[in-house]
Each structure stands twice: as structure tokens, then as C-alpha cells.
Amino acid sequence: MPDGIAQLDPLEDLPCGIVTTDAKGLIVQANSTFCAWVGFRTEEVVAVMSIQDFFTMGGKLFYQTHLAPLIVMQGSVAEVKLELQHRDEGAVPIVFNAKRYYRDGVWLLRIAAFVARDRDRYERELLHSRKKLESVAEQEAGLRKQSEDRALFAEQMIGIVSHDLRNPLATIRLGVHTLEKKGVSPDQSKVLSKVHRATDRAIQLVKDLLDFTSARIGKGLSVTPEAIELHQVVALAVEELALAYPGRRIVHLRAGANTCQADANRIAQAIGNLVSNAVSYGDPSRDITVSSAIEDQEWKIAVHNWGKPIAPEAQKHLFSPMVRGVSADSANRNVGLGLYIVKELARAHGGSIDVVSTEESGTKFELRVPLPGSPDGS
């Protein structure tokens, strides 16, 4: 035994294992804590066994190929996790720090080891929780993808069915016109008028569903802007709507210049949806006002009606699909696509749609589109 080894402090009372080895790994000092962990008496360990004798096979290979060269190169290692082999009770997980130093002409290695059962258990639980979380996240992603696929399929089916409904509806409309031309009795005329109105509503619903599908799963609603006389386009739309709603008075107000770039058919469609909304939810005893205006920076169309205001909470989601401004048990319920389509038409023109609704001022929807060359226009 090299000189000075006998004078080493045995550190018997420490709650960690303390081991000192020579350059070849032979144990020259081990406290009672370490010996208890491996199930040997001190005299069976000191100057008899090597530190590697207590490592598992994997630990021995790791020590020889990685740890020992690393200790020589940098002089110490910290937080190394290995397992010690107990004589009778299997492996003991430990974490140790080691430092190499020179004394009395020989190189020694001092190791301080700590049992890591609690840490090992915590790491296993952490790993288990991570795997469980990853599994849950994977399941959630799968469910989300499944939900998106179903939603896409449903929207595609809406588009397909709506497209295929146009022909039979057109046949019904043609049949009604043919019967009316041949001459019918007053009672038959009333029935045909109802069929005619119902067919028109169904055709409009089909158009809305096709536009909805185009906006949701296509490239958005298509518009073909060209130079139009805005006030005349709006006036014609108002005239047609007055015929469609004979019981309501629709007033057209106009202001500013007349020419702008827009899609006339789409403007008429937007006005139709907004007026339909006003007829459904507005006060039937008061006028509906449609305004058209061209100003320095924008052209705009507004539809105003009186009646019960839209609740502030409902206004936040009013332009979303399948959302209505009335309660579920209202007689004025519909599929809830009209305002969504108006929003998409405004966006397709490069503009926006807003609503203001109060008891004092009534309800006003306003579509605004910047003119070319304006700060917001292209």
C-alpha cells in the first residue's frame, strides 16, 4: 500500500459512499456506507477488489471506454449515473462524482456516490408521463385531422348536392311558367304563385350553398370587376327586391359620383342578402333604406332597417357561417349563410362589411370598398 493511504480520513459517518482507488482501479479506501450498498465488509473490499468489480457488464464497458479516459483527460467527472451490483440483492442505481489527484508520488481517484433510487423512479415516471403525453397529443392530432376531413367532406357534399339541385329546380320553375301561360283558375294561380316563390327561395339557397362551398374550400368567391354605374346597378336591384317583397317599402338613396370598378351581379347579390336580412328581422311597419355612395377614397353600399337591435355579443359572430341574429326558436330562422357571403363578396372586392345596431339608430350594414389609387386600394 502506498505511503499516506493509511492516513486517509475514512469518512465513515457520511450518508454517501466514499471510495478511493489507485491508478489501476484497485480500491484502497471505502467507507462503511459504500460497503453496505454492495453487501461486503470493509476488509473484503479494501486492497482486494477493483471498483469495476461492482459495475454491471454495461457499466464496466462504459467505464473502460469512456469514463476512465475522460477522467484522465479532464481530471474529474460529475453526475454520472451507473449501477452497483449488490452481493445478494441485485443492482443499486447510483450517481457519482469522481476526481483524480496526485499524492505522495501516486495517482488516486476519489469517488463520492449517492443512491439514486428516488431519482431513478422519478425519471421513469417522467419518461412514462412524457410517453403518455405524446400518445395523447398523437391521438388529439388524429382526431383533429379526422374532424377536418369530415368537415371538408361535408362541405364538398354541400357543393355537389347544391350543384345537382339546380337542374330539377329550373325544371320546376319552367313548369310553373308554362302552366301560367296556358291559363289557370284563380285558386290554381295562388298555388302556382306559392310554388314559384318557394322555388325562388330554393334556388337562392342553392346559390348561397355553392358560394359558401367556394369560399370555404375553394379560392374564395370570384368577382369580375368592371366599370359600372353604381347608382343604376343598386336602383335596379332595389326595383327587383320591391317586387319580391311587395309588403315592404324599400327606399334608395344615392350620393357622390356614379362610376366605379365592381362586379354588378355580385353587388346585386350582396344587396339582396342584406335586404332579405332586413325584411326578416326588421320592423315591417317602417322603411328599409338602401344607400349607394362614391366618395374620394371609396365606394360603399348600406342597408338600414328599424326594429329590435342585434345583441352586442351576437354582432361579434354575425358574419360567420351558420350564425343567425335571432334565437333558435325564432320564426325567422334560416340557414345563416347570407351575411357570411356578403362578407366574402366584400373581401373579394378588396373591401369590408360592418354593422352598427342600436335601439336609437336602428341596424345598418355597410359595405365599403377602397377606390383604386386610394391609400387602401390597389
Tab-separated table of C-alpha atoms in Angstrom:
chain	number	residue	atom	x	y	z
A	1	MET	CA	0.000	0.000	0.000
A	2	PRO	CA	1.459	3.419	-0.945
A	3	ASP	CA	2.601	5.664	1.876
A	4	GLY	CA	-0.034	8.016	3.190
A	5	ILE	CA	-3.001	5.814	2.281
A	6	ALA	CA	-3.418	4.626	5.843
A	7	GLN	CA	-3.751	8.227	6.983
A	8	LEU	CA	-6.782	8.923	4.724
A	9	ASP	CA	-9.930	10.028	6.554
A	10	PRO	CA	-12.329	7.041	6.335
A	11	LEU	CA	-15.357	9.414	6.251
A	12	GLU	CA	-17.412	6.725	7.908
A	13	ASP	CA	-20.282	8.932	9.025
A	14	LEU	CA	-21.163	10.441	5.655
A	15	PRO	CA	-24.527	9.384	4.158
A	16	CYS	CA	-22.862	8.838	0.786
A	17	GLY	CA	-20.487	6.195	-0.414
A	18	ILE	CA	-16.822	7.284	-0.484
A	19	VAL	CA	-14.283	5.180	-2.400
A	20	THR	CA	-10.639	5.844	-3.242
A	21	THR	CA	-8.827	3.792	-5.887
A	22	ASP	CA	-5.308	3.713	-7.254
A	23	ALA	CA	-4.467	4.318	-10.909
A	24	LYS	CA	-5.442	0.723	-11.832
A	25	GLY	CA	-8.838	0.917	-10.118
A	26	LEU	CA	-7.926	-1.117	-7.012
A	27	ILE	CA	-9.916	0.107	-4.016
A	28	VAL	CA	-7.599	1.482	-1.346
A	29	GLN	CA	-10.299	3.025	0.832
A	30	ALA	CA	-14.075	2.560	1.149
A	31	ASN	CA	-16.376	3.830	3.867
A	32	SER	CA	-18.999	1.682	5.544
A	33	THR	CA	-21.838	3.307	3.586
A	34	PHE	CA	-20.404	2.088	0.291
A	35	CYS	CA	-19.705	-1.365	1.679
A	36	ALA	CA	-23.288	-1.644	2.949
A	37	TRP	CA	-24.602	-0.758	-0.517
A	38	VAL	CA	-22.682	-3.607	-2.126
A	39	GLY	CA	-23.173	-6.097	0.708
A	40	PHE	CA	-19.468	-6.602	1.588
A	41	ARG	CA	-17.426	-5.998	4.723
A	42	THR	CA	-14.712	-3.367	4.511
A	43	GLU	CA	-11.920	-5.898	4.741
A	44	GLU	CA	-13.410	-7.830	1.809
A	45	VAL	CA	-13.251	-4.724	-0.351
A	46	VAL	CA	-10.165	-2.621	0.505
A	47	ALA	CA	-6.983	-3.731	-1.299
A	48	VAL	CA	-8.883	-6.784	-2.593
A	49	MET	CA	-11.439	-5.644	-5.146
A	50	SER	CA	-11.474	-3.178	-8.007
A	51	ILE	CA	-14.180	-0.545	-8.419
A	52	GLN	CA	-15.094	-2.203	-11.705
A	53	ASP	CA	-15.942	-5.420	-9.852
A	54	PHE	CA	-19.105	-3.711	-8.629
A	55	PHE	CA	-20.278	-2.418	-12.002
A	56	THR	CA	-22.716	-4.275	-14.233
A	57	MET	CA	-21.377	-5.544	-17.556
A	58	GLY	CA	-22.638	-2.444	-19.330
A	59	GLY	CA	-21.150	-0.254	-16.615
A	60	LYS	CA	-17.748	-1.905	-16.966
A	61	LEU	CA	-17.692	-1.306	-20.703
A	62	PHE	CA	-18.786	2.293	-20.245
A	63	TYR	CA	-16.159	2.876	-17.561
A	64	GLN	CA	-13.326	1.390	-19.600
A	65	THR	CA	-14.188	3.026	-22.935
A	66	HIS	CA	-15.498	6.406	-21.801
A	67	LEU	CA	-15.220	7.291	-18.134
A	68	ALA	CA	-11.623	6.250	-17.407
A	69	PRO	CA	-10.181	8.101	-20.457
A	70	LEU	CA	-12.353	11.128	-19.681
A	71	ILE	CA	-11.162	11.279	-16.078
A	72	VAL	CA	-7.533	11.128	-17.216
A	73	MET	CA	-8.098	13.905	-19.751
A	74	GLN	CA	-10.070	16.391	-17.649
A	75	GLY	CA	-9.288	15.239	-14.103
A	76	SER	CA	-12.878	14.805	-12.927
A	77	VAL	CA	-16.440	13.856	-13.878
A	78	ALA	CA	-19.784	14.794	-12.320
A	79	GLU	CA	-23.333	13.451	-12.215
A	80	VAL	CA	-22.513	10.075	-13.771
A	81	LYS	CA	-25.254	7.501	-13.416
A	82	LEU	CA	-24.352	3.807	-13.126
A	83	GLU	CA	-25.466	0.719	-11.237
A	84	LEU	CA	-23.575	-1.106	-8.476
A	85	GLN	CA	-24.009	-4.837	-8.062
A	86	HIS	CA	-25.048	-5.833	-4.532
A	87	ARG	CA	-23.767	-9.222	-3.447
A	88	ASP	CA	-27.278	-10.652	-2.946
A	89	GLU	CA	-29.928	-8.075	-3.782
A	90	GLY	CA	-29.260	-7.067	-7.368
A	91	ALA	CA	-28.344	-3.696	-8.822
A	92	VAL	CA	-28.291	-0.414	-6.896
A	93	PRO	CA	-28.684	2.736	-9.053
A	94	ILE	CA	-26.141	5.405	-8.110
A	95	VAL	CA	-24.991	8.826	-9.239
A	96	PHE	CA	-21.363	9.648	-8.562
A	97	ASN	CA	-18.777	12.368	-8.878
A	98	ALA	CA	-15.081	11.485	-9.255
A	99	LYS	CA	-11.851	13.486	-9.055
A	100	ARG	CA	-8.305	12.426	-9.905
A	101	TYR	CA	-5.435	13.819	-7.827
A	102	TYR	CA	-1.736	13.208	-7.173
A	103	ARG	CA	-0.410	12.376	-3.696
A	104	ASP	CA	2.919	11.061	-2.446
A	105	GLY	CA	4.036	10.102	-5.931
A	106	VAL	CA	0.915	8.161	-6.930
A	107	TRP	CA	-2.304	8.989	-8.774
A	108	LEU	CA	-5.505	8.388	-6.834
A	109	LEU	CA	-9.174	8.606	-7.736
A	110	ARG	CA	-11.722	9.781	-5.154
A	111	ILE	CA	-15.360	8.806	-5.823
A	112	ALA	CA	-18.428	10.141	-3.976
A	113	ALA	CA	-21.540	8.070	-4.743
A	114	PHE	CA	-25.235	8.629	-3.961
A	115	VAL	CA	-28.062	6.116	-4.191
A	116	ALA	CA	-30.434	7.261	-6.939
A	117	ARG	CA	-33.485	5.071	-6.369
A	118	ASP	CA	-35.789	8.074	-5.889
A	119	ARG	CA	-34.213	9.881	-8.805
A	120	ASP	CA	-34.424	6.753	-10.919
A	121	ARG	CA	-38.089	6.332	-10.025
A	122	TYR	CA	-38.738	9.999	-10.805
A	123	GLU	CA	-37.017	9.684	-14.200
A	124	ARG	CA	-39.047	6.587	-15.031
A	125	GLU	CA	-42.264	8.346	-14.072
A	126	LEU	CA	-41.210	11.392	-16.060
A	127	LEU	CA	-40.456	9.234	-19.082
A	128	HIS	CA	-43.783	7.438	-18.663
A	129	SER	CA	-45.622	10.760	-18.408
A	130	ARG	CA	-43.832	12.062	-21.494
A	131	LYS	CA	-44.770	8.982	-23.495
A	132	LYS	CA	-48.346	9.249	-22.259
A	133	LEU	CA	-48.458	12.931	-23.195
A	134	GLU	CA	-47.039	12.165	-26.633
A	135	SER	CA	-49.661	9.448	-27.055
A	136	VAL	CA	-52.447	11.837	-26.055
A	137	ALA	CA	-51.081	14.507	-28.397
A	138	GLU	CA	-50.900	11.974	-31.215
A	139	GLN	CA	-54.484	10.879	-30.563
A	140	GLU	CA	-55.624	14.502	-30.455
A	141	ALA	CA	-53.855	15.241	-33.737
A	142	GLY	CA	-55.518	12.192	-35.272
A	143	LEU	CA	-58.952	13.275	-34.040
A	144	ARG	CA	-58.363	16.810	-35.294
A	145	LYS	CA	-57.323	15.504	-38.716
A	146	GLN	CA	-60.362	13.216	-38.751
A	147	SER	CA	-62.606	16.149	-37.839
A	148	GLU	CA	-61.062	18.323	-40.563
A	149	ASP	CA	-61.501	15.534	-43.109
A	150	ARG	CA	-65.148	15.109	-42.134
A	151	ALA	CA	-65.756	18.859	-42.308
A	152	LEU	CA	-64.110	19.031	-45.735
A	153	PHE	CA	-66.163	16.057	-46.931
A	154	ALA	CA	-69.369	17.673	-45.637
A	155	GLU	CA	-68.569	20.949	-47.393
A	156	GLN	CA	-67.727	19.109	-50.611
A	157	MET	CA	-71.017	17.223	-50.387
A	158	ILE	CA	-72.869	20.521	-49.891
A	159	GLY	CA	-71.281	21.805	-53.085
A	160	ILE	CA	-72.053	18.645	-55.061
A	161	VAL	CA	-75.664	18.353	-53.914
A	162	SER	CA	-76.297	22.087	-54.362
A	163	HIS	CA	-74.928	21.932	-57.891
A	164	ASP	CA	-77.086	18.924	-58.775
A	165	LEU	CA	-80.217	20.578	-57.359
A	166	ARG	CA	-80.100	23.431	-59.857
A	167	ASN	CA	-81.466	21.404	-62.787
A	168	PRO	CA	-84.592	19.997	-61.068
A	169	LEU	CA	-85.352	23.435	-59.585
A	170	ALA	CA	-85.010	25.029	-63.003
A	171	THR	CA	-87.417	22.386	-64.358
A	172	ILE	CA	-89.944	23.223	-61.635
A	173	ARG	CA	-89.693	26.944	-62.394
A	174	LEU	CA	-90.136	26.307	-66.138
A	175	GLY	CA	-93.156	24.089	-65.463
A	176	VAL	CA	-94.778	26.830	-63.347
A	177	HIS	CA	-94.257	29.404	-66.108
A	178	THR	CA	-95.686	27.005	-68.703
A	179	LEU	CA	-98.825	26.363	-66.636
A	180	GLU	CA	-99.317	30.095	-66.025
A	181	LYS	CA	-99.125	30.824	-69.769
A	182	LYS	CA	-101.769	28.183	-70.573
A	183	GLY	CA	-104.232	29.845	-68.263
A	184	VAL	CA	-105.295	28.685	-64.809
A	185	SER	CA	-108.087	29.382	-62.365
A	186	PRO	CA	-107.650	31.932	-59.549
A	187	ASP	CA	-107.164	29.158	-56.991
A	188	GLN	CA	-104.638	27.432	-59.210
A	189	SER	CA	-102.866	30.751	-59.726
A	190	LYS	CA	-102.490	31.180	-55.958
A	191	VAL	CA	-100.989	27.691	-55.663
A	192	LEU	CA	-98.610	28.322	-58.557
A	193	SER	CA	-97.540	31.620	-57.018
A	194	LYS	CA	-96.630	29.814	-53.816
A	195	VAL	CA	-94.720	27.178	-55.788
A	196	HIS	CA	-92.980	29.942	-57.717
A	197	ARG	CA	-91.903	31.766	-54.537
A	198	ALA	CA	-90.786	28.528	-52.880
A	199	THR	CA	-88.761	27.629	-55.977
A	200	ASP	CA	-87.103	31.042	-55.993
A	201	ARG	CA	-86.158	30.644	-52.326
A	202	ALA	CA	-84.754	27.179	-53.015
A	203	ILE	CA	-82.743	28.467	-55.995
A	204	GLN	CA	-81.346	31.297	-53.869
A	205	LEU	CA	-80.438	28.809	-51.134
A	206	VAL	CA	-78.625	26.657	-53.711
A	207	LYS	CA	-76.693	29.722	-54.888
A	208	ASP	CA	-75.764	30.555	-51.300
A	209	LEU	CA	-74.601	26.998	-50.628
A	210	LEU	CA	-72.482	26.973	-53.785
A	211	ASP	CA	-70.925	30.300	-52.817
A	212	PHE	CA	-70.339	29.008	-49.292
A	213	THR	CA	-68.553	25.932	-50.635
A	214	SER	CA	-66.454	28.054	-52.982
A	215	ALA	CA	-65.464	30.403	-50.148
A	216	ARG	CA	-64.641	27.624	-47.693
A	217	ILE	CA	-62.808	25.023	-49.779
A	218	GLY	CA	-62.031	26.886	-52.987
A	219	LYS	CA	-60.089	30.047	-53.672
A	220	GLY	CA	-62.823	32.330	-52.378
A	221	LEU	CA	-65.732	33.906	-54.226
A	222	SER	CA	-64.981	35.020	-57.751
A	223	VAL	CA	-65.743	38.569	-58.905
A	224	THR	CA	-65.289	40.245	-62.261
A	225	PRO	CA	-64.811	43.972	-61.621
A	226	GLU	CA	-65.536	46.340	-64.468
A	227	ALA	CA	-66.579	49.954	-64.872
A	228	ILE	CA	-70.208	50.234	-63.745
A	229	GLU	CA	-72.687	52.946	-62.873
A	230	LEU	CA	-73.093	52.118	-59.205
A	231	HIS	CA	-76.332	54.009	-58.542
A	232	GLN	CA	-78.084	52.446	-61.531
A	233	VAL	CA	-76.972	48.948	-60.513
A	234	VAL	CA	-78.281	49.491	-56.986
A	235	ALA	CA	-81.520	51.058	-58.287
A	236	LEU	CA	-82.244	48.017	-60.487
A	237	ALA	CA	-81.550	45.678	-57.557
A	238	VAL	CA	-83.927	47.687	-55.351
A	239	GLU	CA	-86.656	47.552	-58.031
A	240	GLU	CA	-86.390	43.756	-58.229
A	241	LEU	CA	-86.439	43.449	-54.436
A	242	ALA	CA	-89.520	45.673	-54.231
A	243	LEU	CA	-91.304	43.150	-56.458
A	244	ALA	CA	-90.036	40.254	-54.345
A	245	TYR	CA	-91.240	41.909	-51.106
A	246	PRO	CA	-94.447	43.716	-52.094
A	247	GLY	CA	-95.415	44.262	-48.480
A	248	ARG	CA	-92.306	46.320	-47.660
A	249	ARG	CA	-91.245	49.789	-48.775
A	250	ILE	CA	-87.601	49.901	-49.893
A	251	VAL	CA	-86.086	53.364	-50.404
A	252	HIS	CA	-82.921	54.050	-52.429
A	253	LEU	CA	-80.655	56.978	-51.529
A	254	ARG	CA	-77.633	57.906	-53.638
A	255	ALA	CA	-74.709	60.293	-53.171
A	256	GLY	CA	-71.498	61.258	-54.955
A	257	ALA	CA	-70.166	60.191	-58.351
A	258	ASN	CA	-71.625	57.302	-60.287
A	259	THR	CA	-68.800	55.241	-61.863
A	260	CYS	CA	-66.606	52.692	-60.067
A	261	GLN	CA	-64.956	49.329	-60.646
A	262	ALA	CA	-67.071	46.438	-59.319
A	263	ASP	CA	-68.963	43.271	-60.227
A	264	ALA	CA	-72.575	44.369	-60.845
A	265	ASN	CA	-74.076	40.915	-60.350
A	266	ARG	CA	-72.220	40.418	-57.080
A	267	ILE	CA	-73.320	43.850	-55.837
A	268	ALA	CA	-76.947	42.931	-56.554
A	269	GLN	CA	-76.419	39.649	-54.717
A	270	ALA	CA	-74.981	41.411	-51.655
A	271	ILE	CA	-77.869	43.911	-51.601
A	272	GLY	CA	-80.340	41.043	-51.939
A	273	ASN	CA	-78.881	39.230	-48.955
A	274	LEU	CA	-78.803	42.374	-46.815
A	275	VAL	CA	-82.356	43.378	-47.718
A	276	SER	CA	-83.564	39.834	-47.095
A	277	ASN	CA	-81.977	40.051	-43.663
A	278	ALA	CA	-83.712	43.409	-43.057
A	279	VAL	CA	-87.083	42.009	-44.146
A	280	SER	CA	-86.694	39.004	-41.845
A	281	TYR	CA	-85.607	40.852	-38.710
A	282	GLY	CA	-86.695	44.478	-39.174
A	283	ASP	CA	-89.855	46.327	-38.186
A	284	PRO	CA	-92.340	45.572	-41.016
A	285	SER	CA	-94.111	48.913	-40.496
A	286	ARG	CA	-91.041	51.018	-41.294
A	287	ASP	CA	-88.965	51.603	-44.439
A	288	ILE	CA	-85.838	49.734	-45.444
A	289	THR	CA	-83.235	52.136	-46.816
A	290	VAL	CA	-80.581	51.146	-49.363
A	291	SER	CA	-77.820	53.740	-49.871
A	292	SER	CA	-75.130	53.916	-52.545
A	293	ALA	CA	-72.298	56.432	-52.471
A	294	ILE	CA	-68.954	57.106	-54.129
A	295	GLU	CA	-66.575	59.320	-52.221
A	296	ASP	CA	-62.956	60.411	-52.747
A	297	GLN	CA	-61.438	57.243	-51.304
A	298	GLU	CA	-64.124	54.539	-51.551
A	299	TRP	CA	-67.479	53.387	-52.822
A	300	LYS	CA	-69.994	51.980	-50.384
A	301	ILE	CA	-73.421	50.415	-50.110
A	302	ALA	CA	-75.508	50.428	-46.925
A	303	VAL	CA	-78.779	48.766	-45.932
A	304	HIS	CA	-80.654	50.176	-42.934
A	305	ASN	CA	-83.743	48.962	-41.115
A	306	TRP	CA	-85.555	49.683	-37.871
A	307	GLY	CA	-86.504	47.136	-35.250
A	308	LYS	CA	-85.064	45.181	-32.368
A	309	PRO	CA	-81.260	45.714	-32.292
A	310	ILE	CA	-78.776	42.880	-32.661
A	311	ALA	CA	-77.222	41.974	-29.310
A	312	PRO	CA	-73.572	43.129	-28.992
A	313	GLU	CA	-72.464	39.564	-28.264
A	314	ALA	CA	-74.195	38.305	-31.421
A	315	GLN	CA	-72.578	41.043	-33.540
A	316	LYS	CA	-69.129	39.556	-32.881
A	317	HIS	CA	-70.018	36.384	-34.799
A	318	LEU	CA	-72.666	37.727	-37.161
A	319	PHE	CA	-70.603	37.241	-40.331
A	320	SER	CA	-69.599	33.660	-39.537
A	321	PRO	CA	-71.353	30.841	-41.433
A	322	MET	CA	-74.377	29.195	-39.805
A	323	VAL	CA	-74.823	32.123	-37.382
A	324	ARG	CA	-78.127	33.972	-37.086
A	325	GLY	CA	-79.077	37.183	-35.327
A	326	VAL	CA	-82.148	35.606	-33.738
A	327	SER	CA	-82.818	32.921	-31.171
A	328	ALA	CA	-83.115	29.282	-32.174
A	329	ASP	CA	-86.896	29.271	-31.729
A	330	SER	CA	-87.489	32.371	-33.881
A	331	ALA	CA	-89.844	32.131	-36.820
A	332	ASN	CA	-87.257	33.984	-38.908
A	333	ARG	CA	-84.605	31.321	-38.783
A	334	ASN	CA	-82.646	30.467	-41.944
A	335	VAL	CA	-79.504	28.581	-42.862
A	336	GLY	CA	-77.361	31.534	-41.797
A	337	LEU	CA	-75.185	31.985	-44.907
A	338	GLY	CA	-76.374	35.351	-46.235
A	339	LEU	CA	-74.201	37.654	-44.148
A	340	TYR	CA	-71.197	35.339	-44.446
A	341	ILE	CA	-71.491	35.512	-48.234
A	342	VAL	CA	-71.794	39.320	-48.117
A	343	LYS	CA	-68.569	39.417	-46.105
A	344	GLU	CA	-66.846	37.191	-48.659
A	345	LEU	CA	-68.131	39.341	-51.528
A	346	ALA	CA	-66.790	42.456	-49.818
A	347	ARG	CA	-63.430	40.767	-49.300
A	348	ALA	CA	-63.342	39.585	-52.925
A	349	HIS	CA	-63.704	43.259	-53.951
A	350	GLY	CA	-60.908	44.230	-51.558
A	351	GLY	CA	-63.299	45.781	-49.039
A	352	SER	CA	-65.083	45.040	-45.770
A	353	ILE	CA	-68.539	44.898	-44.193
A	354	ASP	CA	-69.509	46.392	-40.820
A	355	VAL	CA	-72.678	46.592	-38.749
A	356	VAL	CA	-73.999	49.121	-36.248
A	357	SER	CA	-77.168	48.179	-34.376
A	358	THR	CA	-78.806	50.155	-31.557
A	359	GLU	CA	-82.326	50.883	-30.355
A	360	GLU	CA	-81.949	54.582	-31.206
A	361	SER	CA	-80.317	54.398	-34.652
A	362	GLY	CA	-81.610	51.066	-35.942
A	363	THR	CA	-79.494	48.458	-37.725
A	364	LYS	CA	-77.148	49.421	-40.545
A	365	PHE	CA	-74.913	47.124	-42.602
A	366	GLU	CA	-72.322	48.986	-44.656
A	367	LEU	CA	-70.096	47.502	-47.375
A	368	ARG	CA	-67.053	49.659	-48.123
A	369	VAL	CA	-64.503	49.187	-50.927
A	370	PRO	CA	-61.443	51.429	-51.471
A	371	LEU	CA	-61.147	53.073	-54.868
A	372	PRO	CA	-58.055	52.336	-56.995
A	373	GLY	CA	-55.312	54.780	-56.112
A	374	SER	CA	-56.590	55.368	-52.573
A	375	PRO	CA	-54.322	54.519	-49.598
A	376	ASP	CA	-56.197	51.220	-49.040
A	377	GLY	CA	-56.859	50.480	-52.734
A	378	SER	CA	-54.542	48.828	-55.214
